[in-house]
PDB file of C-alpha atoms in Angstrom:
ATOM      1  CA  MET A   3     -12.334 -18.046  14.738  1.00  0.00           C
ATOM      2  CA  VAL A   4     -10.318 -14.901  15.240  1.00  0.00           C
ATOM      3  CA  LYS A   5      -7.132 -15.303  17.267  1.00  0.00           C
ATOM      4  CA  PHE A   6      -4.230 -12.955  16.798  1.00  0.00           C
ATOM      5  CA  GLY A   7      -1.831 -14.561  19.241  1.00  0.00           C
ATOM      6  CA  SER A   8       0.812 -12.909  21.392  1.00  0.00           C
ATOM      7  CA  LYS A   9       1.367  -9.176  21.837  1.00  0.00           C
ATOM      8  CA  ASP A  10       4.372  -9.276  19.475  1.00  0.00           C
ATOM      9  CA  LYS A  11       2.258 -10.714  16.682  1.00  0.00           C
ATOM     10  CA  ARG A  12      -0.521  -8.227  17.371  1.00  0.00           C
ATOM     11  CA  THR A  13       1.922  -5.312  17.241  1.00  0.00           C
ATOM     12  CA  ARG A  14       3.280  -6.520  13.925  1.00  0.00           C
ATOM     13  CA  LEU A  15      -0.244  -7.048  12.614  1.00  0.00           C
ATOM     14  CA  VAL A  16      -1.291  -3.534  13.644  1.00  0.00           C
ATOM     15  CA  PHE A  17       1.774  -2.024  11.984  1.00  0.00           C
ATOM     16  CA  LEU A  18       1.333  -3.957   8.737  1.00  0.00           C
ATOM     17  CA  SER A  19      -2.394  -3.196   8.632  1.00  0.00           C
ATOM     18  CA  SER A  20      -1.662   0.493   9.152  1.00  0.00           C
ATOM     19  CA  ILE A  21       0.896   0.558   6.364  1.00  0.00           C
ATOM     20  CA  ALA A  22      -1.456  -1.261   4.005  1.00  0.00           C
ATOM     21  CA  THR A  23      -4.349   1.070   4.836  1.00  0.00           C
ATOM     22  CA  SER A  24      -2.182   4.150   4.382  1.00  0.00           C
ATOM     23  CA  LEU A  25      -0.818   2.965   1.045  1.00  0.00           C
ATOM     24  CA  VAL A  26      -4.287   2.179  -0.282  1.00  0.00           C
ATOM     25  CA  LEU A  27      -5.623   5.597   0.737  1.00  0.00           C
ATOM     26  CA  MET A  28      -2.565   7.358  -0.668  1.00  0.00           C
ATOM     27  CA  ASN A  29      -3.044   5.558  -3.980  1.00  0.00           C
ATOM     28  CA  LEU A  30      -6.697   6.635  -4.034  1.00  0.00           C
ATOM     29  CA  PHE A  31      -5.564  10.221  -3.471  1.00  0.00           C
ATOM     30  CA  LEU A  32      -3.025   9.937  -6.289  1.00  0.00           C
ATOM     31  CA  LEU A  33      -5.609   8.423  -8.614  1.00  0.00           C
ATOM     32  CA  GLY A  34      -8.039  11.231  -7.848  1.00  0.00           C
ATOM     33  CA  THR A  35      -5.519  13.983  -8.471  1.00  0.00           C
ATOM     34  CA  LEU A  36      -4.209  12.411 -11.664  1.00  0.00           C
ATOM     35  CA  LEU A  37      -7.722  11.871 -13.006  1.00  0.00           C
ATOM     36  CA  THR A  38      -8.591  15.476 -12.157  1.00  0.00           C
ATOM     37  CA  ASN A  39      -5.565  16.689 -14.087  1.00  0.00           C
ATOM     38  CA  MET A  40      -6.390  14.458 -17.055  1.00  0.00           C
ATOM     39  CA  TYR A  41     -10.045  15.403 -17.428  1.00  0.00           C
ATOM     40  CA  ARG A  42      -9.584  19.142 -17.140  1.00  0.00           C
ATOM     41  CA  GLY A  43      -8.050  21.005 -20.020  1.00  0.00           C
ATOM     42  CA  GLU A  44      -5.387  22.591 -17.873  1.00  0.00           C
ATOM     43  CA  ALA A  45      -3.355  21.143 -15.031  1.00  0.00           C
ATOM     44  CA  SER A  46      -5.197  21.761 -11.780  1.00  0.00           C
ATOM     45  CA  TYR A  47      -2.397  20.507  -9.577  1.00  0.00           C
ATOM     46  CA  THR A  48       1.347  20.752 -10.077  1.00  0.00           C
ATOM     47  CA  GLN A  49       3.652  17.815  -9.449  1.00  0.00           C
ATOM     48  CA  THR A  50       4.792  19.494  -6.252  1.00  0.00           C
ATOM     49  CA  ASP A  51       1.194  19.729  -5.037  1.00  0.00           C
ATOM     50  CA  ILE A  52       0.603  16.075  -5.817  1.00  0.00           C
ATOM     51  CA  ALA A  53       3.809  14.919  -4.092  1.00  0.00           C
ATOM     52  CA  ALA A  54       3.225  17.063  -1.000  1.00  0.00           C
ATOM     53  CA  GLY A  55      -0.409  15.975  -0.808  1.00  0.00           C
ATOM     54  CA  SER A  56       0.571  12.318  -1.091  1.00  0.00           C
ATOM     55  CA  ILE A  57       3.078  12.626   1.731  1.00  0.00           C
ATOM     56  CA  PHE A  58       0.500  14.447   3.856  1.00  0.00           C
ATOM     57  CA  VAL A  59      -2.149  11.797   3.192  1.00  0.00           C
ATOM     58  CA  LEU A  60       0.331   9.021   3.990  1.00  0.00           C
ATOM     59  CA  VAL A  61       1.361  10.568   7.322  1.00  0.00           C
ATOM     60  CA  ILE A  62      -2.173  11.473   8.434  1.00  0.00           C
ATOM     61  CA  THR A  63      -3.647   8.087   7.524  1.00  0.00           C
ATOM     62  CA  MET A  64      -0.754   6.320   9.230  1.00  0.00           C
ATOM     63  CA  ILE A  65      -1.397   8.250  12.457  1.00  0.00           C
ATOM     64  CA  ILE A  66      -5.136   7.597  12.321  1.00  0.00           C
ATOM     65  CA  SER A  67      -4.872   3.939  11.364  1.00  0.00           C
ATOM     66  CA  LEU A  68      -2.268   3.252  14.077  1.00  0.00           C
ATOM     67  CA  SER A  69      -4.825   4.410  16.605  1.00  0.00           C
ATOM     68  CA  LEU A  70      -7.789   2.592  15.044  1.00  0.00           C
ATOM     69  CA  TRP A  71      -6.407  -0.863  14.182  1.00  0.00           C
ATOM     70  CA  PRO A  72      -5.725  -1.948  17.806  1.00  0.00           C
ATOM     71  CA  ARG A  73      -9.337  -1.169  18.661  1.00  0.00           C
ATOM     72  CA  VAL A  74     -10.561  -3.140  15.646  1.00  0.00           C
ATOM     73  CA  ILE A  75      -8.428  -6.139  16.603  1.00  0.00           C
ATOM     74  CA  ASP A  76      -9.617  -5.994  20.221  1.00  0.00           C
ATOM     75  CA  TRP A  77     -13.215  -5.764  19.026  1.00  0.00           C
ATOM     76  CA  LEU A  78     -12.766  -8.791  16.744  1.00  0.00           C
ATOM     77  CA  GLU A  79     -11.238 -10.839  19.544  1.00  0.00           C
ATOM     78  CA  SER A  80     -13.897  -9.868  22.092  1.00  0.00           C
ATOM     79  CA  ARG A  81     -16.666 -10.609  19.599  1.00  0.00           C
ATOM     80  CA  GLU A  82     -15.246 -14.092  19.098  1.00  0.00           C
ATOM     81  CA  LYS A  83     -14.978 -14.685  22.864  1.00  0.00           C
ATOM     82  CA  ASN A  84     -18.615 -13.663  23.404  1.00  0.00           C
ATOM     83  CA  LYS A  85     -19.916 -16.315  21.012  1.00  0.00           C
TER      84      LYS A  85
END
């Protein structure tokens, strides 16, 4: 049974889900860039590139996930109501 409760709880859930999603994707980006630098003989990316890219990935994924998570939660609730 999927029930997310009041609008305040849903807002908090959307925000926390967005932060978690953004942090996971940012860590995947960091892992990819660090592994790329390790496996090549020379440094492909500077520390500035990695830091700027991480901030960019965090901001972009936060914007996208803040728009997607409410739809996912609504879909989960409507799917449960239809059963």
